Short mmCIF file of C-alpha atoms in Angstrom, two decimals:
data_model
loop_
_atom_site.label_atom_id
_atom_site.label_comp_id
_atom_site.label_asym_id
_atom_site.label_seq_id
_atom_site.Cartn_x
_atom_site.Cartn_y
_atom_site.Cartn_z
CA MET A 1 0.00 0.00 0.00
CA LEU A 2 1.28 3.47 -0.89
CA ASP A 3 2.41 5.85 1.83
CA PRO A 4 -0.61 8.10 2.61
CA VAL A 5 1.70 10.78 4.04
CA LEU A 6 3.65 10.94 0.77
CA LEU A 7 0.37 11.17 -1.16
CA ARG A 8 -0.73 14.17 0.90
CA LYS A 9 2.63 15.94 0.88
CA ASP A 10 4.00 15.20 -2.60
CA ILE A 11 1.34 13.77 -4.87
CA ASP A 12 3.23 14.91 -7.98
CA SER A 13 6.13 12.55 -7.25
CA VAL A 14 3.69 9.67 -6.77
CA VAL A 15 1.95 10.41 -10.07
CA THR A 16 5.29 10.60 -11.90
CA ALA A 17 6.57 7.35 -10.39
CA LEU A 18 3.37 5.47 -11.18
CA LYS A 19 3.44 6.73 -14.77
CA ARG A 20 6.77 4.93 -15.14
CA ARG A 21 4.84 1.75 -14.35
CA GLY A 22 2.15 2.63 -16.90
CA TYR A 23 -0.37 3.46 -14.18
CA ASP A 24 -2.40 6.68 -14.43
CA PHE A 25 -3.24 7.88 -10.94
CA ASP A 26 -6.60 9.68 -10.75
CA VAL A 27 -5.56 12.86 -8.95
CA ASN A 28 -9.04 14.40 -9.06
CA ARG A 29 -10.60 11.35 -7.46
CA TYR A 30 -7.99 11.30 -4.72
CA GLN A 31 -8.25 15.02 -3.98
CA ASN A 32 -12.06 14.82 -3.91
CA LEU A 33 -11.97 11.96 -1.39
CA GLU A 34 -9.36 13.76 0.69
CA GLU A 35 -11.42 16.96 0.72
CA GLN A 36 -14.48 15.03 1.87
CA ARG A 37 -12.44 13.28 4.56
CA LYS A 38 -11.00 16.54 5.86
CA ARG A 39 -14.41 18.28 5.79
CA ILE A 40 -16.06 15.53 7.80
CA GLN A 41 -13.20 15.43 10.28
CA VAL A 42 -13.48 19.19 10.78
CA GLU A 43 -17.26 18.93 11.22
CA THR A 44 -16.72 16.10 13.71
CA GLU A 45 -14.18 18.11 15.70
CA ASN A 46 -16.48 21.17 15.71
CA LEU A 47 -19.41 19.07 16.95
CA GLN A 48 -17.29 17.50 19.65
CA SER A 49 -16.15 20.96 20.74
CA LYS A 50 -19.74 22.19 20.68
CA ARG A 51 -20.82 19.21 22.80
CA ASN A 52 -18.21 20.12 25.41
CA THR A 53 -19.29 23.77 25.37
CA LEU A 54 -22.96 22.85 25.76
CA ALA A 55 -22.14 20.49 28.62
CA LYS A 56 -20.45 23.32 30.46
CA GLU A 57 -23.39 25.63 29.70
CA ILE A 58 -25.88 23.06 31.03
CA GLY A 59 -23.83 22.76 34.18
CA ARG A 60 -23.70 26.54 34.61
CA LEU A 61 -27.44 26.97 34.08
CA LYS A 62 -28.33 24.21 36.50
CA SER A 63 -25.94 25.54 39.14
CA GLN A 64 -27.71 28.89 38.91
CA GLY A 65 -31.16 27.32 39.06
CA LEU A 66 -31.96 28.38 35.47
CA ASP A 67 -33.86 26.46 32.79
CA ALA A 68 -31.45 24.34 30.70
CA THR A 69 -34.12 22.55 28.59
CA ASP A 70 -33.30 24.17 25.25
CA VAL A 71 -29.57 23.67 25.68
CA MET A 72 -30.10 20.02 26.71
CA GLN A 73 -32.27 19.39 23.65
CA GLU A 74 -29.60 20.89 21.42
CA SER A 75 -26.95 18.74 23.11
CA ALA A 76 -29.10 15.61 22.77
CA ARG A 77 -29.04 15.92 18.96
CA ILE A 78 -25.26 15.85 18.76
CA PRO A 79 -24.69 12.06 19.29
CA ASN A 80 -26.88 11.23 16.29
CA GLU A 81 -25.12 13.85 14.19
CA LEU A 82 -21.72 12.48 15.24
CA LYS A 83 -22.83 8.95 14.39
CA ALA A 84 -23.94 10.07 10.91
CA LEU A 85 -20.60 11.80 10.35
CA GLU A 86 -18.74 8.70 11.55
CA GLU A 87 -20.63 6.55 9.04
CA GLN A 88 -19.80 9.00 6.24
CA LEU A 89 -16.14 9.06 7.27
CA ASN A 90 -15.94 5.27 7.42
CA ALA A 91 -17.48 5.03 3.95
CA ILE A 92 -14.95 7.48 2.51
CA ARG A 93 -12.03 5.74 4.25
CA HIS A 94 -13.23 2.38 2.96
CA GLU A 95 -13.44 3.69 -0.61
CA LEU A 96 -10.01 5.30 -0.32
CA ASP A 97 -8.36 2.25 1.27
CA THR A 98 -9.95 -0.16 -1.22
CA TRP A 99 -8.73 1.97 -4.10
CA LEU A 100 -5.21 2.40 -2.69
CA MET A 101 -5.02 -1.38 -2.14
CA SER A 102 -5.34 -1.81 -5.92
CA ILE A 103 -2.49 0.57 -6.81
CA PRO A 104 0.99 -0.92 -7.44
CA ASN A 105 4.11 0.00 -5.54
CA LEU A 106 6.32 2.89 -6.59
CA PRO A 107 9.43 1.78 -8.50
CA HIS A 108 12.82 2.53 -7.02
CA GLU A 109 14.63 5.30 -8.88
CA SER A 110 17.27 2.80 -10.11
CA VAL A 111 14.69 0.64 -11.92
CA PRO A 112 14.93 1.07 -15.71
CA SER A 113 11.82 2.39 -17.45
CA GLY A 114 10.21 0.08 -19.97
CA GLN A 115 7.07 -1.56 -21.32
CA ASP A 116 7.70 -5.30 -20.94
CA GLU A 117 10.34 -8.04 -20.70
CA HIS A 118 12.07 -6.77 -23.84
CA ASP A 119 13.16 -3.68 -21.88
CA ASN A 120 14.75 -5.60 -19.00
CA VAL A 121 18.48 -5.06 -18.48
CA GLU A 122 21.00 -7.86 -18.08
CA VAL A 123 23.32 -7.37 -15.10
CA LYS A 124 25.63 -10.39 -15.28
CA ARG A 125 25.99 -13.85 -16.78
CA TRP A 126 27.62 -16.99 -15.32
CA ILE A 127 28.87 -19.86 -17.51
CA ASN A 128 31.40 -22.64 -16.82
CA GLY A 129 32.22 -21.47 -13.31
CA GLN A 130 32.81 -17.80 -14.04
CA TYR A 131 31.13 -14.53 -14.94
CA VAL A 132 31.30 -13.81 -18.66
CA THR A 133 30.28 -11.08 -21.07
CA ALA A 134 26.67 -10.79 -22.22
CA ASP A 135 27.49 -12.04 -25.72
CA GLN A 136 28.91 -15.39 -24.53
CA MET A 137 26.61 -18.42 -24.75
CA PRO A 138 26.76 -21.81 -23.00
CA ASP A 139 28.70 -24.54 -24.79
CA SER A 140 26.85 -26.89 -27.09
CA LEU A 141 26.15 -30.35 -25.69
CA GLY A 142 27.60 -31.84 -28.87
CA PHE A 143 24.31 -33.43 -29.91
CA GLU A 144 20.70 -32.34 -30.42
CA PRO A 145 19.37 -31.87 -26.88
CA ALA A 146 16.11 -33.56 -25.88
CA ASP A 147 13.66 -31.62 -23.76
CA HIS A 148 12.90 -32.65 -20.19
CA VAL A 149 9.59 -34.25 -21.20
CA THR A 150 11.26 -36.62 -23.65
CA LEU A 151 14.05 -37.38 -21.19
CA GLY A 152 11.72 -37.78 -18.25
CA GLU A 153 9.12 -40.05 -19.81
CA LYS A 154 11.67 -42.91 -19.59
CA MET A 155 12.62 -42.04 -16.01
CA GLY A 156 9.34 -41.75 -14.12
CA LEU A 157 8.08 -38.30 -15.17
CA GLU A 158 4.39 -39.02 -15.91
CA PHE A 159 2.17 -36.26 -17.21
CA ASP A 160 -0.57 -38.61 -18.45
CA THR A 161 -0.98 -40.15 -14.99
CA ALA A 162 -1.40 -36.71 -13.46
CA ALA A 163 -3.81 -35.62 -16.19
CA LYS A 164 -6.17 -38.52 -15.34
CA MET A 165 -6.38 -37.28 -11.77
CA SER A 166 -6.21 -33.52 -12.13
CA GLY A 167 -6.09 -32.37 -15.75
CA SER A 168 -3.33 -30.51 -17.54
CA ARG A 169 -0.43 -28.64 -15.89
CA PHE A 170 0.14 -31.29 -13.21
CA VAL A 171 2.83 -33.98 -12.97
CA PHE A 172 3.22 -37.38 -11.32
CA MET A 173 6.81 -38.43 -10.50
CA ARG A 174 7.99 -41.93 -9.79
CA GLY A 175 11.26 -43.54 -8.66
CA GLN A 176 14.57 -41.91 -9.52
CA ILE A 177 13.04 -38.71 -10.93
CA ALA A 178 10.97 -38.21 -7.76
CA ARG A 179 14.15 -38.70 -5.75
CA LEU A 180 15.97 -36.08 -7.84
CA HIS A 181 13.14 -33.62 -7.19
CA ARG A 182 13.32 -34.28 -3.42
CA ALA A 183 17.13 -34.07 -3.46
CA LEU A 184 17.02 -30.64 -5.06
CA ALA A 185 14.59 -29.32 -2.45
CA GLN A 186 16.64 -30.71 0.45
CA PHE A 187 19.88 -29.39 -1.01
CA MET A 188 18.36 -25.92 -1.42
CA LEU A 189 16.98 -25.90 2.14
CA ASP A 190 20.30 -27.05 3.60
CA THR A 191 22.20 -24.39 1.66
CA GLN A 192 19.84 -21.59 2.68
CA THR A 193 19.85 -22.58 6.35
CA LEU A 194 23.40 -23.84 6.93
CA GLN A 195 25.30 -21.47 4.64
CA HIS A 196 23.08 -18.40 4.25
CA GLY A 197 21.63 -18.08 7.73
CA TYR A 198 17.91 -18.51 7.11
CA THR A 199 15.63 -20.12 9.68
CA GLU A 200 13.71 -23.06 8.24
CA CYS A 201 9.94 -22.87 8.68
CA TYR A 202 6.95 -25.10 8.06
CA THR A 203 3.91 -23.03 7.13
CA PRO A 204 0.21 -23.53 6.34
CA TYR A 205 -0.55 -24.20 2.69
CA ILE A 206 -4.05 -22.73 3.11
CA VAL A 207 -4.54 -19.16 4.33
CA ASN A 208 -7.37 -16.67 4.84
CA ALA A 209 -8.13 -13.55 2.83
CA PRO A 210 -6.60 -11.01 5.29
CA THR A 211 -3.28 -12.84 4.97
CA LEU A 212 -3.37 -12.42 1.18
CA PHE A 213 -4.28 -8.75 1.55
CA GLY A 214 -1.16 -8.38 3.67
CA THR A 215 1.24 -9.43 0.92
CA GLY A 216 -0.79 -7.96 -1.95
CA GLN A 217 -2.25 -11.03 -3.72
CA LEU A 218 -5.72 -9.72 -2.87
CA PRO A 219 -7.76 -8.02 -4.06
CA LYS A 220 -6.05 -7.68 -7.44
CA PHE A 221 -5.01 -11.29 -8.14
CA LYS A 222 -7.90 -13.36 -6.84
CA ASP A 223 -8.34 -15.06 -10.22
CA ASP A 224 -4.74 -16.30 -10.02
CA MET A 225 -5.45 -18.16 -6.78
CA PHE A 226 -7.07 -21.49 -5.99
CA TRP A 227 -9.63 -21.04 -3.23
CA VAL A 228 -11.60 -23.48 -1.14
CA THR A 229 -14.55 -23.33 1.25
CA MET A 230 -14.35 -25.12 4.57
CA GLY A 231 -17.07 -27.68 5.23
CA GLY A 232 -19.41 -27.70 8.19
CA ASP A 233 -22.42 -25.60 9.09
CA GLU A 234 -23.26 -22.64 6.87
CA GLU A 235 -22.20 -20.22 9.61
CA ASP A 236 -18.78 -21.91 9.89
CA LYS A 237 -18.00 -21.76 6.18
CA ARG A 238 -15.30 -19.30 5.13
CA GLU A 239 -13.29 -18.71 2.03
CA LEU A 240 -9.68 -19.88 2.21
CA TYR A 241 -6.90 -19.91 -0.39
CA LEU A 242 -4.10 -22.26 -1.39
CA ILE A 243 -0.81 -20.36 -1.24
CA SER A 244 0.79 -19.40 -4.56
CA THR A 245 4.14 -19.00 -2.77
CA SER A 246 5.34 -19.35 0.81
CA GLU A 247 6.27 -15.66 0.62
CA ILE A 248 2.66 -15.23 1.75
CA SER A 249 2.89 -17.28 4.93
CA LEU A 250 6.51 -16.39 5.79
CA THR A 251 6.04 -12.63 5.40
CA ASN A 252 2.76 -12.65 7.30
CA SER A 253 4.52 -14.20 10.29
CA VAL A 254 5.19 -10.56 11.35
CA ASN A 255 1.68 -9.35 10.52
CA GLY A 256 0.52 -6.86 13.18
CA MET A 257 3.75 -7.12 15.14
CA LEU A 258 5.87 -4.38 16.71
CA LEU A 259 9.46 -5.61 16.55
CA ASN A 260 12.61 -4.27 18.14
CA ALA A 261 15.35 -2.93 15.88
CA SER A 262 17.61 -5.60 17.38
CA ASP A 263 15.28 -8.29 15.97
CA LEU A 264 16.19 -7.29 12.42
CA PRO A 265 16.95 -8.73 9.98
CA ILE A 266 14.65 -11.75 10.19
CA LYS A 267 15.61 -14.36 7.58
CA LEU A 268 13.13 -17.15 6.87
CA THR A 269 12.94 -20.01 4.38
CA ALA A 270 10.49 -22.80 3.64
CA HIS A 271 9.95 -25.59 1.14
CA THR A 272 6.28 -25.71 0.12
CA PRO A 273 4.07 -26.59 -2.79
CA CYS A 274 2.71 -23.56 -4.63
CA PHE A 275 -0.67 -23.44 -6.34
CA ARG A 276 -1.46 -21.11 -9.24
CA SER A 277 -4.41 -21.06 -11.60
CA GLU A 278 -2.25 -19.47 -14.31
CA ALA A 279 -5.21 -17.30 -15.30
CA GLY A 280 -4.38 -15.38 -18.44
CA SER A 281 -1.38 -17.54 -19.36
CA GLY A 282 -3.27 -18.95 -22.33
CA GLY A 283 -1.36 -21.63 -24.19
CA LYS A 284 2.05 -20.65 -22.83
CA ASP A 285 4.29 -23.53 -21.76
CA VAL A 286 1.57 -26.17 -21.69
CA ARG A 287 4.14 -28.89 -22.39
CA GLY A 288 6.17 -30.03 -19.42
CA MET A 289 7.00 -28.51 -16.06
CA ILE A 290 7.81 -24.89 -16.89
CA ARG A 291 4.33 -23.60 -16.02
CA GLN A 292 2.32 -25.76 -13.61
CA HIS A 293 -0.76 -25.41 -11.43
CA GLN A 294 1.17 -27.12 -8.61
CA PHE A 295 4.92 -26.86 -8.14
CA ASP A 296 7.44 -26.79 -5.31
CA LYS A 297 9.63 -23.89 -4.30
CA VAL A 298 12.16 -23.05 -1.62
CA GLU A 299 11.42 -19.45 -0.68
CA MET A 300 13.62 -16.81 0.93
CA VAL A 301 12.09 -13.94 2.94
CA GLN A 302 13.86 -11.16 4.80
CA ILE A 303 12.29 -8.62 7.16
CA THR A 304 14.76 -5.75 7.45
CA HIS A 305 15.49 -2.26 8.70
CA PRO A 306 14.61 0.21 5.91
CA GLU A 307 18.20 1.45 5.74
CA HIS A 308 19.49 -2.03 4.91
CA SER A 309 16.87 -3.43 2.55
CA TYR A 310 18.79 -2.85 -0.69
CA GLU A 311 21.87 -4.43 0.81
CA ALA A 312 19.61 -7.38 1.69
CA LEU A 313 18.25 -7.45 -1.88
CA ASN A 314 21.73 -7.88 -3.32
CA GLU A 315 22.52 -10.49 -0.67
CA MET A 316 19.43 -12.51 -1.58
CA VAL A 317 20.31 -12.42 -5.28
CA GLY A 318 23.69 -13.81 -4.28
CA HIS A 319 22.02 -16.58 -2.27
CA ALA A 320 19.94 -17.64 -5.28
CA GLU A 321 23.03 -17.43 -7.51
CA HIS A 322 24.98 -19.64 -5.14
CA ILE A 323 22.46 -22.46 -5.57
CA LEU A 324 22.84 -22.30 -9.35
CA GLN A 325 26.62 -22.10 -9.13
CA LEU A 326 26.80 -25.15 -6.88
CA LEU A 327 24.60 -27.01 -9.36
CA GLY A 328 26.88 -25.89 -12.20
CA LEU A 329 24.03 -24.42 -14.23
CA PRO A 330 24.53 -21.50 -16.66
CA TYR A 331 22.41 -18.49 -15.70
CA ARG A 332 22.08 -14.76 -16.03
CA VAL A 333 20.74 -12.00 -13.74
CA ILE A 334 18.52 -9.25 -15.13
CA THR A 335 16.94 -6.14 -13.64
CA LEU A 336 13.25 -5.98 -14.43
CA CYS A 337 12.01 -2.76 -16.00
CA THR A 338 9.05 -0.81 -14.61
CA GLY A 339 6.60 -2.48 -17.01
CA ASP A 340 7.60 -6.03 -16.09
CA MET A 341 7.77 -5.80 -12.29
CA GLY A 342 5.29 -7.47 -9.98
CA PHE A 343 2.51 -5.50 -8.29
CA GLY A 344 4.18 -5.08 -4.88
CA ALA A 345 7.81 -4.74 -5.96
CA ALA A 346 9.89 -1.59 -5.75
CA LYS A 347 12.79 -3.37 -7.48
CA THR A 348 13.21 -6.91 -8.82
CA PHE A 349 16.06 -9.03 -10.11
CA ASP A 350 15.24 -12.18 -12.07
CA LEU A 351 17.63 -15.10 -12.40
CA GLU A 352 17.23 -17.02 -15.64
CA VAL A 353 18.71 -20.47 -16.18
CA TRP A 354 19.79 -21.91 -19.53
CA ILE A 355 17.42 -24.48 -21.10
CA PRO A 356 19.27 -26.24 -23.96
CA SER A 357 16.22 -27.72 -25.74
CA GLN A 358 14.69 -24.25 -26.04
CA HIS A 359 18.04 -22.57 -26.64
CA THR A 360 16.97 -19.78 -24.30
CA TRP A 361 17.03 -18.51 -20.72
CA ARG A 362 14.04 -19.18 -18.46
CA GLU A 363 13.20 -17.57 -15.12
CA ILE A 364 14.08 -19.71 -12.11
CA SER A 365 14.10 -17.08 -9.38
CA SER A 366 12.64 -13.62 -8.86
CA VAL A 367 14.01 -11.58 -5.95
CA SER A 368 12.16 -8.41 -4.93
CA ASN A 369 12.32 -5.60 -2.41
CA THR A 370 8.80 -4.36 -1.65
CA GLU A 371 10.15 -1.72 0.78
CA ALA A 372 7.28 -0.80 3.18
CA PHE A 373 4.48 -1.64 0.69
CA GLN A 374 3.54 -4.96 2.30
CA ALA A 375 4.40 -3.78 5.82
CA ARG A 376 1.77 -1.00 5.65
CA ARG A 377 -0.86 -3.51 4.61
CA MET A 378 0.18 -5.86 7.43
CA GLN A 379 0.93 -3.16 10.01
CA ALA A 380 4.35 -4.72 10.55
CA ARG A 381 6.56 -2.23 12.39
CA PHE A 382 9.62 -1.91 14.57
CA LYS A 383 10.67 0.58 17.22
CA ASN A 384 13.54 2.60 15.78
CA GLU A 385 16.51 4.16 17.57
CA GLN A 386 14.46 7.27 18.37
CA GLY A 387 11.79 5.12 20.03
CA LYS A 388 9.28 5.76 17.24
CA ASN A 389 7.29 3.09 15.41
CA GLU A 390 8.45 2.63 11.81
CA TYR A 391 7.45 0.18 9.08
CA VAL A 392 9.87 -2.64 8.28
CA HIS A 393 10.92 -3.45 4.73
CA THR A 394 10.06 -6.90 3.35
CA LEU A 395 11.89 -8.85 0.66
CA ASN A 396 11.19 -12.17 -0.99
CA GLY A 397 12.79 -14.42 -3.55
CA SER A 398 12.94 -17.96 -4.87
CA GLY A 399 15.85 -19.98 -3.67
CA LEU A 400 14.87 -21.78 -6.01
CA ALA A 401 11.83 -23.06 -7.93
CA VAL A 402 12.41 -26.82 -7.53
CA GLY A 403 10.66 -28.05 -10.67
CA ARG A 404 12.39 -25.59 -12.97
CA ALA A 405 15.72 -26.42 -11.33
CA MET A 406 15.06 -30.09 -12.08
CA VAL A 407 14.25 -29.24 -15.70
CA ALA A 408 17.54 -27.33 -15.96
CA VAL A 409 19.53 -30.17 -14.37
CA MET A 410 17.93 -32.78 -16.63
CA GLU A 411 18.57 -30.84 -19.81
CA ASN A 412 22.04 -29.45 -19.03
CA TYR A 413 23.38 -32.77 -17.66
CA GLN A 414 21.82 -35.04 -20.29
CA GLN A 415 24.03 -37.42 -22.24
CA ALA A 416 23.70 -38.60 -25.84
CA ASP A 417 22.37 -41.99 -24.68
CA GLY A 418 19.48 -40.35 -22.78
CA SER A 419 21.03 -40.73 -19.32
CA ILE A 420 21.43 -37.79 -16.95
CA ILE A 421 24.47 -37.17 -14.75
CA VAL A 422 23.55 -36.11 -11.22
CA PRO A 423 25.41 -32.93 -10.14
CA GLN A 424 27.98 -33.72 -7.47
CA VAL A 425 26.37 -31.52 -4.79
CA LEU A 426 23.26 -33.71 -4.99
CA HIS A 427 25.10 -37.02 -4.47
CA PRO A 428 24.63 -37.01 -0.66
CA TYR A 429 20.87 -36.78 -1.20
CA MET A 430 20.57 -39.48 -3.88
CA GLY A 431 21.46 -42.63 -1.92
CA GLY A 432 24.47 -43.41 -4.07
CA LEU A 433 22.73 -42.75 -7.39
CA THR A 434 25.05 -40.64 -9.59
CA VAL A 435 23.48 -41.22 -13.00
CA LEU A 436 19.80 -41.46 -13.96
CA GLN A 437 19.24 -44.13 -16.58
CA PRO A 438 16.25 -44.61 -18.89
CA VAL A 439 14.17 -47.53 -17.59
CA LYS A 440 11.72 -48.08 -20.43
#
């Protein structure tokens, strides 16, 4: 949620920043609502002052033995008038808050302006154990690479089995391929906790609407969510949602809290399934595991002091990079332009891994600083050095998307005979299995 103080003090800067995101802020609507809010507040304060004055007058008249009937009748009307004003004020605040909840975050000044992914800016590229120039490409495998679907169908990757149960964009894994998927998740969790200092968490996979308002998925992205209704009596039924990322549950762990500055930063990670309806994705990536309704992800979340959030952003990018480097996968880091950033982000870096069968880079992690945008919605604050309450900054990022990491491992480590070499860092998790072999 945007800073209401900034809106009142410097609306021009807000309008300019939002224009960079392609959002036209309705200044007239805002100013009209603000004028109504101020007018009602002034009327309320005047009535409250009048009530106090009349009370004193009633007391004076009675103490002098004079008739206070008229004054008492005038005073008796004030509570109803105050109640009417309160209802008007609540209605205006509700309209204003609902509207502001639908407005995206302001981009950081360092974010490049642009319309879409074509205007994103590459920051660095890593191939064969080192950073390289942006024109260098990964080495050829020496044969025509198969995609992960073709490789996996002989190793326990079963899309038809899943389709019988759930429809398209689901997968059933069996045997060695299921073990590889689990190994990747465990390796990522161990790296994030033991090397990068995150606290491992287990979170609910189903959350309520206020939780989604806190991190910004609602109200704007309801159609992207899977939601369920609890059973039981009609009065007990309530709408709940399957999480699209554990960013939701991890970040909301500080919802409504007043932290101490010494508590910061808070670094959390979790391995969870993620559920997305992929509304609006059309026919994109229907084949295989690139775009699924259900997938696993190891998430990173940091809750930080505002002065240190951009340092934390760079640190988190490094943590995601480290996973890819340990796996020996070629990747690049790009800064998203204003037109390609997510709703709540002030700045985002995407990590894209090389997919040989597509001869292209595909997103495997997105790391964002939302600054105080989510914290205002959640009322997550800390007591600063001056003893004043201040909003924390929240950051989130994939560390990494497990399914896409498995796709990248399968395709980059495939051999001409259809086998797949298991990266060395995964050997401790594979029970001695170092090569995946076709079984049918």
